[in-house]
Amino acid sequence: MQKGTVTKSTGSWYKVKLDEPTPDGHYELRCRVAGRFRLQDKQLTNPIAVGDRVSVEVETNNDEETGAIRKIEDRSNYVVRQSPRKKHELHLLASNIDQAVLIVTVIWPDVKLGFIDRFLLMTEPFGIPTTIVFNKADLYDEDTMETYEVIKQIYEDIGYQVMLVSAQEGIGIEAFQELLKDKRSLLSGQSGVGKSTLVNAVAPDLDLTTGELSEYTGKGQHTTTFAELYELPFGGELIDPPGIKNLSFNYLEPIEVAYYYREIFALSPECKFGGTCLHRSEPGCAVIASVEAGDDRVTDLRYNSYLTLLEETEAQNYWERKKV
């Protein structure tokens, strides 16, 4: 048995980078899953994530060395989402990461604050630090910059780091590189935000495939098919998952949505019903009072996205939520 790190997932096969060479001198091995692996009794569409530490049994078939993954080491953390195809199951995106980096842009395509909040709701339950990086700064005019500053203030006020960069003009690229240096980062973003172009700006040797925006829809095409881990030339690793169009949360209870909105959780002790308050119509709710007063402890933009996600979570009936 040899140990290594999963660096690519293609659904049925995994690429594993081994700590020690195989008998034939290979440090990378194409591996299959041997056995059944679960995540806290949850149904998974993929039992192994990029970033997993695994134990592999080397096999030789037709003079080709392959491997059988026999064991997954304990994970320090992981990022999971609801499967886009099987609503009762979960899909592992990555494991053992130091931080998540979400790439967005104010324009072309237009920023969707609801998507930012959905992504944060995916990383917050697992205590994963997340930075929001706004790309395409070279396209921002005065009005767009005002929009950026408003959004930046909202998320910085609740403790998230926000950066402004331009892959095309090199704006903020050094700071972006420093953000990634010597860390394992999960990099994500919707299509068209320039994620691959931004990575190529700091690590051109990776030569990630980039896509073009549709002139008709203003949307991009996803260029990442499978999750993959890349080593950065200046230190650190980058996990590039498949493109994410939307996020749902069949593994959360409604009250957990309130817990993982930082500013809402911070105000909960002031509510009449404390930690059981859903902050929707309850009497004596400090969150509702804050929104109505406009005191910016809870902004109406974040509160409205919270209500949307709360309703979506409740809409998944008890059986659906417990099935996973």
CSV table of C-alpha atoms in Angstrom, one decimal:
chain,number,residue,atom,x,y,z
A,1,MET,CA,0.0,0.0,0.0
A,2,GLN,CA,1.3,3.5,-0.9
A,3,LYS,CA,0.0,6.9,0.1
A,4,GLY,CA,-0.7,9.8,-2.1
A,5,THR,CA,-3.0,12.8,-2.9
A,6,VAL,CA,-5.9,12.8,-5.3
A,7,THR,CA,-5.1,15.4,-8.0
A,8,LYS,CA,-7.9,14.8,-10.6
A,9,SER,CA,-11.3,13.3,-10.6
A,10,THR,CA,-13.0,12.1,-13.9
A,11,GLY,CA,-15.9,10.4,-12.3
A,12,SER,CA,-14.9,6.7,-12.5
A,13,TRP,CA,-11.1,7.1,-12.4
A,14,TYR,CA,-8.8,9.3,-10.2
A,15,LYS,CA,-5.3,10.5,-10.7
A,16,VAL,CA,-3.2,10.1,-7.6
A,17,LYS,CA,0.2,11.7,-6.9
A,18,LEU,CA,2.2,9.2,-4.8
A,19,ASP,CA,4.6,10.1,-2.0
A,20,GLU,CA,6.9,7.3,-3.3
A,21,PRO,CA,7.4,5.8,-6.8
A,22,THR,CA,5.8,2.6,-7.9
A,23,PRO,CA,7.9,-0.5,-8.7
A,24,ASP,CA,8.0,0.9,-12.3
A,25,GLY,CA,9.1,4.3,-11.1
A,26,HIS,CA,5.8,6.2,-11.5
A,27,TYR,CA,4.8,9.0,-9.2
A,28,GLU,CA,1.4,9.5,-10.7
A,29,LEU,CA,-1.1,6.6,-11.0
A,30,ARG,CA,-4.5,6.2,-12.6
A,31,CYS,CA,-6.7,4.7,-9.8
A,32,ARG,CA,-10.1,3.2,-9.4
A,33,VAL,CA,-12.2,3.1,-6.2
A,34,ALA,CA,-12.1,-0.2,-4.4
A,35,GLY,CA,-14.8,-0.5,-1.8
A,36,ARG,CA,-17.6,1.8,-0.6
A,37,PHE,CA,-16.9,5.1,1.0
A,38,ARG,CA,-19.5,7.3,2.7
A,39,LEU,CA,-19.5,10.8,4.3
A,40,GLN,CA,-21.3,10.7,7.7
A,41,ASP,CA,-24.0,8.4,6.3
A,42,LYS,CA,-24.8,10.7,3.5
A,43,GLN,CA,-25.4,9.6,-0.1
A,44,LEU,CA,-22.6,10.8,-2.4
A,45,THR,CA,-22.4,11.0,-6.2
A,46,ASN,CA,-18.5,10.9,-5.9
A,47,PRO,CA,-17.0,9.1,-2.8
A,48,ILE,CA,-13.6,10.7,-3.2
A,49,ALA,CA,-12.6,14.4,-3.7
A,50,VAL,CA,-9.6,16.1,-5.2
A,51,GLY,CA,-7.3,16.9,-2.3
A,52,ASP,CA,-8.1,13.6,-0.4
A,53,ARG,CA,-5.2,11.7,1.1
A,54,VAL,CA,-5.6,8.1,0.1
A,55,SER,CA,-3.9,4.7,0.5
A,56,VAL,CA,-3.4,2.9,-2.9
A,57,GLU,CA,-2.7,-0.7,-3.8
A,58,VAL,CA,-0.6,-0.8,-7.0
A,59,GLU,CA,-1.8,-3.2,-9.6
A,60,THR,CA,-0.4,-4.3,-13.0
A,61,ASN,CA,-2.7,-5.2,-15.8
A,62,ASN,CA,-1.5,-5.8,-19.4
A,63,ASP,CA,1.9,-4.3,-18.4
A,64,GLU,CA,0.1,-1.1,-17.2
A,65,GLU,CA,0.4,0.0,-13.6
A,66,THR,CA,-2.9,1.2,-12.1
A,67,GLY,CA,-4.1,1.6,-8.6
A,68,ALA,CA,-7.0,0.6,-6.3
A,69,ILE,CA,-7.9,3.2,-3.6
A,70,ARG,CA,-8.4,1.2,-0.5
A,71,LYS,CA,-8.6,3.9,2.2
A,72,ILE,CA,-9.3,7.6,2.6
A,73,GLU,CA,-7.4,9.4,5.3
A,74,ASP,CA,-9.3,11.7,7.7
A,75,ARG,CA,-10.1,15.0,6.1
A,76,SER,CA,-9.3,18.3,7.8
A,77,ASN,CA,-12.3,19.8,6.0
A,78,TYR,CA,-14.2,19.5,2.7
A,79,VAL,CA,-16.5,21.4,0.5
A,80,VAL,CA,-19.8,19.7,-0.5
A,81,ARG,CA,-22.8,20.8,-2.6
A,82,GLN,CA,-26.1,19.3,-3.6
A,83,SER,CA,-25.8,17.2,-6.6
A,84,PRO,CA,-27.1,19.1,-9.7
A,85,ARG,CA,-28.5,15.9,-11.1
A,86,LYS,CA,-29.6,13.9,-8.1
A,87,LYS,CA,-31.4,16.2,-5.6
A,88,HIS,CA,-31.2,13.7,-2.7
A,89,GLU,CA,-27.4,13.3,-3.0
A,90,LEU,CA,-24.3,15.3,-2.4
A,91,HIS,CA,-21.3,16.0,-4.6
A,92,LEU,CA,-17.8,16.5,-3.0
A,93,LEU,CA,-15.9,19.4,-4.7
A,94,ALA,CA,-12.6,19.4,-2.7
A,95,SER,CA,-11.0,18.5,0.6
A,96,ASN,CA,-8.2,19.5,2.9
A,97,ILE,CA,-8.1,23.1,1.6
A,98,ASP,CA,-6.7,26.2,3.3
A,99,GLN,CA,-9.1,28.7,1.7
A,100,ALA,CA,-11.7,29.3,-0.9
A,101,VAL,CA,-11.5,32.0,-3.5
A,102,LEU,CA,-14.6,33.1,-5.4
A,103,ILE,CA,-14.1,35.0,-8.7
A,104,VAL,CA,-16.8,37.4,-9.7
A,105,THR,CA,-17.2,40.6,-11.7
A,106,VAL,CA,-19.5,43.5,-11.5
A,107,ILE,CA,-20.1,43.6,-15.3
A,108,TRP,CA,-19.8,41.2,-18.3
A,109,PRO,CA,-21.4,39.2,-16.8
A,110,ASP,CA,-23.3,41.2,-14.2
A,111,VAL,CA,-22.6,40.3,-10.6
A,112,LYS,CA,-25.2,38.2,-8.8
A,113,LEU,CA,-25.1,38.9,-5.1
A,114,GLY,CA,-27.4,35.9,-4.5
A,115,PHE,CA,-24.7,33.6,-6.0
A,116,ILE,CA,-22.0,35.1,-3.7
A,117,ASP,CA,-24.2,34.4,-0.7
A,118,ARG,CA,-24.9,30.9,-1.9
A,119,PHE,CA,-21.2,30.2,-2.3
A,120,LEU,CA,-20.5,31.6,1.2
A,121,LEU,CA,-23.2,29.4,2.6
A,122,MET,CA,-21.3,26.4,1.1
A,123,THR,CA,-18.0,27.3,2.8
A,124,GLU,CA,-19.2,28.8,6.0
A,125,PRO,CA,-20.4,25.6,7.6
A,126,PHE,CA,-17.0,24.0,7.3
A,127,GLY,CA,-15.1,27.1,8.6
A,128,ILE,CA,-13.2,27.7,5.4
A,129,PRO,CA,-11.8,31.2,5.0
A,130,THR,CA,-13.2,32.7,1.8
A,131,THR,CA,-12.0,35.7,-0.3
A,132,ILE,CA,-14.2,37.4,-2.9
A,133,VAL,CA,-12.1,38.6,-5.9
A,134,PHE,CA,-13.7,41.0,-8.4
A,135,ASN,CA,-12.1,40.6,-11.8
A,136,LYS,CA,-12.2,42.8,-15.0
A,137,ALA,CA,-11.5,46.0,-13.2
A,138,ASP,CA,-10.3,47.5,-16.5
A,139,LEU,CA,-13.9,47.5,-17.7
A,140,TYR,CA,-15.3,49.4,-14.7
A,141,ASP,CA,-16.5,53.0,-15.3
A,142,GLU,CA,-17.4,55.4,-12.6
A,143,ASP,CA,-20.8,54.0,-12.0
A,144,THR,CA,-19.5,50.4,-11.9
A,145,MET,CA,-16.8,51.4,-9.4
A,146,GLU,CA,-19.5,52.8,-7.2
A,147,THR,CA,-21.4,49.6,-7.3
A,148,TYR,CA,-18.2,47.7,-6.5
A,149,GLU,CA,-17.5,49.9,-3.5
A,150,VAL,CA,-21.0,49.3,-2.1
A,151,ILE,CA,-20.6,45.5,-2.5
A,152,LYS,CA,-17.1,45.6,-1.1
A,153,GLN,CA,-18.3,47.4,2.0
A,154,ILE,CA,-21.1,44.9,2.6
A,155,TYR,CA,-18.9,41.9,2.7
A,156,GLU,CA,-15.9,43.5,4.4
A,157,ASP,CA,-18.2,44.7,7.2
A,158,ILE,CA,-19.1,41.1,8.0
A,159,GLY,CA,-15.5,39.9,7.9
A,160,TYR,CA,-14.8,38.7,4.3
A,161,GLN,CA,-11.7,39.8,2.4
A,162,VAL,CA,-12.5,41.5,-1.0
A,163,MET,CA,-10.0,42.2,-3.8
A,164,LEU,CA,-10.2,44.1,-7.1
A,165,VAL,CA,-8.1,42.7,-10.0
A,166,SER,CA,-7.8,42.7,-13.8
A,167,ALA,CA,-6.2,39.8,-15.5
A,168,GLN,CA,-6.0,41.8,-18.7
A,169,GLU,CA,-4.3,44.9,-17.3
A,170,GLY,CA,-2.4,43.3,-14.4
A,171,ILE,CA,-4.3,45.3,-11.8
A,172,GLY,CA,-3.9,43.6,-8.4
A,173,ILE,CA,-2.2,40.5,-9.8
A,174,GLU,CA,0.7,40.6,-7.3
A,175,ALA,CA,-1.8,40.7,-4.4
A,176,PHE,CA,-3.8,37.9,-6.0
A,177,GLN,CA,-0.6,35.8,-6.3
A,178,GLU,CA,0.3,36.5,-2.7
A,179,LEU,CA,-3.2,35.4,-1.7
A,180,LEU,CA,-2.6,32.0,-3.3
A,181,LYS,CA,1.1,31.6,-2.3
A,182,ASP,CA,1.9,28.6,-0.1
A,183,LYS,CA,-1.8,27.6,0.4
A,184,ARG,CA,-4.1,25.0,-1.1
A,185,SER,CA,-7.0,27.1,-2.6
A,186,LEU,CA,-10.3,26.1,-4.0
A,187,LEU,CA,-10.9,28.5,-6.9
A,188,SER,CA,-14.5,28.9,-8.1
A,189,GLY,CA,-16.7,31.2,-10.1
A,190,GLN,CA,-19.5,31.3,-12.6
A,191,SER,CA,-18.8,31.0,-16.3
A,192,GLY,CA,-17.5,34.2,-18.0
A,193,VAL,CA,-15.9,35.8,-14.9
A,194,GLY,CA,-12.4,35.2,-16.2
A,195,LYS,CA,-11.3,32.6,-13.7
A,196,SER,CA,-8.9,30.7,-16.0
A,197,THR,CA,-7.5,33.9,-17.5
A,198,LEU,CA,-6.7,35.2,-14.0
A,199,VAL,CA,-4.9,32.0,-13.1
A,200,ASN,CA,-2.9,32.1,-16.3
A,201,ALA,CA,-1.9,35.7,-15.3
A,202,VAL,CA,-0.1,34.4,-12.2
A,203,ALA,CA,0.9,31.0,-13.4
A,204,PRO,CA,1.1,31.0,-17.3
A,205,ASP,CA,2.8,27.6,-17.4
A,206,LEU,CA,-0.5,26.0,-16.3
A,207,ASP,CA,-2.1,27.2,-19.5
A,208,LEU,CA,-5.7,26.7,-18.4
A,209,THR,CA,-8.3,26.7,-21.1
A,210,THR,CA,-10.2,30.0,-21.3
A,211,GLY,CA,-13.7,30.5,-22.8
A,212,GLU,CA,-15.3,33.4,-24.5
A,213,LEU,CA,-18.5,35.3,-23.5
A,214,SER,CA,-21.5,35.0,-25.8
A,215,GLU,CA,-22.1,38.4,-27.5
A,216,TYR,CA,-25.9,37.5,-27.4
A,217,THR,CA,-26.3,36.4,-23.8
A,218,GLY,CA,-23.3,38.0,-22.1
A,219,LYS,CA,-22.6,34.6,-20.5
A,220,GLY,CA,-19.6,32.3,-20.7
A,221,GLN,CA,-19.2,28.6,-21.4
A,222,HIS,CA,-17.8,26.4,-18.7
A,223,THR,CA,-14.3,25.3,-19.6
A,224,THR,CA,-13.6,23.0,-16.7
A,225,THR,CA,-15.0,19.5,-17.0
A,226,PHE,CA,-13.4,17.7,-14.1
A,227,ALA,CA,-11.9,18.9,-10.8
A,228,GLU,CA,-8.1,19.0,-10.8
A,229,LEU,CA,-5.3,20.1,-8.5
A,230,TYR,CA,-2.5,22.2,-9.9
A,231,GLU,CA,0.9,23.0,-8.2
A,232,LEU,CA,1.7,26.7,-8.4
A,233,PRO,CA,5.2,27.7,-9.4
A,234,PHE,CA,5.5,30.2,-6.6
A,235,GLY,CA,4.3,27.8,-3.9
A,236,GLY,CA,0.9,26.4,-3.1
A,237,GLU,CA,-1.8,24.4,-4.8
A,238,LEU,CA,-4.9,25.3,-6.7
A,239,ILE,CA,-8.0,23.2,-7.0
A,240,ASP,CA,-10.0,24.0,-10.1
A,241,PRO,CA,-13.5,22.4,-9.9
A,242,PRO,CA,-16.1,22.1,-12.7
A,243,GLY,CA,-18.0,25.3,-13.3
A,244,ILE,CA,-20.9,26.0,-11.0
A,245,LYS,CA,-24.1,27.4,-12.4
A,246,ASN,CA,-26.2,27.3,-9.3
A,247,LEU,CA,-26.0,26.0,-5.7
A,248,SER,CA,-28.6,24.3,-3.6
A,249,PHE,CA,-28.4,23.0,0.0
A,250,ASN,CA,-30.3,19.8,0.7
A,251,TYR,CA,-27.9,19.1,3.6
A,252,LEU,CA,-28.9,22.2,5.6
A,253,GLU,CA,-31.8,22.7,8.0
A,254,PRO,CA,-33.6,26.1,7.8
A,255,ILE,CA,-32.2,27.2,11.2
A,256,GLU,CA,-28.7,26.5,9.9
A,257,VAL,CA,-29.2,29.1,7.1
A,258,ALA,CA,-29.6,31.7,9.8
A,259,TYR,CA,-26.5,30.4,11.7
A,260,TYR,CA,-24.3,30.7,8.6
A,261,TYR,CA,-25.2,34.3,7.7
A,262,ARG,CA,-22.6,35.9,9.9
A,263,GLU,CA,-24.3,39.2,10.7
A,264,ILE,CA,-27.7,37.5,11.3
A,265,PHE,CA,-26.1,35.0,13.7
A,266,ALA,CA,-24.4,37.8,15.5
A,267,LEU,CA,-27.7,39.6,16.2
A,268,SER,CA,-29.6,36.4,17.2
A,269,PRO,CA,-28.9,36.7,20.9
A,270,GLU,CA,-30.8,40.0,20.9
A,271,CYS,CA,-33.9,38.4,19.4
A,272,LYS,CA,-36.9,37.5,21.7
A,273,PHE,CA,-36.6,33.9,20.7
A,274,GLY,CA,-32.8,33.9,20.5
A,275,GLY,CA,-31.1,31.1,18.5
A,276,THR,CA,-34.5,29.6,17.5
A,277,CYS,CA,-35.6,32.7,15.6
A,278,LEU,CA,-35.8,32.4,11.9
A,279,HIS,CA,-35.9,36.3,11.5
A,280,ARG,CA,-38.8,36.3,9.2
A,281,SER,CA,-42.0,37.4,11.1
A,282,GLU,CA,-41.2,36.6,14.7
A,283,PRO,CA,-42.0,39.3,17.3
A,284,GLY,CA,-39.0,41.0,18.9
A,285,CYS,CA,-36.6,40.0,16.2
A,286,ALA,CA,-33.5,42.1,16.3
A,287,VAL,CA,-32.6,41.2,12.7
A,288,ILE,CA,-35.9,42.5,11.3
A,289,ALA,CA,-35.5,45.6,13.5
A,290,SER,CA,-32.0,46.3,12.1
A,291,VAL,CA,-33.2,45.9,8.5
A,292,GLU,CA,-36.2,48.2,9.0
A,293,ALA,CA,-34.0,50.8,10.8
A,294,GLY,CA,-31.4,50.7,8.0
A,295,ASP,CA,-28.6,50.7,10.5
A,296,ASP,CA,-26.5,48.5,8.2
A,297,ARG,CA,-25.8,45.8,10.7
A,298,VAL,CA,-27.9,43.6,8.4
A,299,THR,CA,-28.3,45.1,4.9
A,300,ASP,CA,-31.5,44.6,3.0
A,301,LEU,CA,-29.6,43.0,0.1
A,302,ARG,CA,-28.2,40.3,2.3
A,303,TYR,CA,-31.4,39.9,4.2
A,304,ASN,CA,-33.5,39.4,1.0
A,305,SER,CA,-31.0,36.7,-0.2
A,306,TYR,CA,-31.3,35.1,3.2
A,307,LEU,CA,-35.1,34.9,3.0
A,308,THR,CA,-34.8,33.4,-0.5
A,309,LEU,CA,-32.4,30.7,0.7
A,310,LEU,CA,-34.5,30.0,3.8
A,311,GLU,CA,-37.6,29.5,1.6
A,312,GLU,CA,-35.7,27.2,-0.7
A,313,THR,CA,-34.4,25.1,2.2
A,314,GLU,CA,-37.9,24.8,3.7
A,315,ALA,CA,-39.4,23.8,0.3
A,316,GLN,CA,-37.3,20.6,0.4
A,317,ASN,CA,-39.6,18.6,2.6
A,318,TYR,CA,-38.5,16.8,5.7
A,319,TRP,CA,-38.1,13.4,3.9
A,320,GLU,CA,-36.0,15.0,1.2
A,321,ARG,CA,-33.7,16.6,3.6
A,322,LYS,CA,-33.3,13.6,5.8
A,323,LYS,CA,-32.8,11.2,2.9
A,324,VAL,CA,-29.2,12.4,2.5
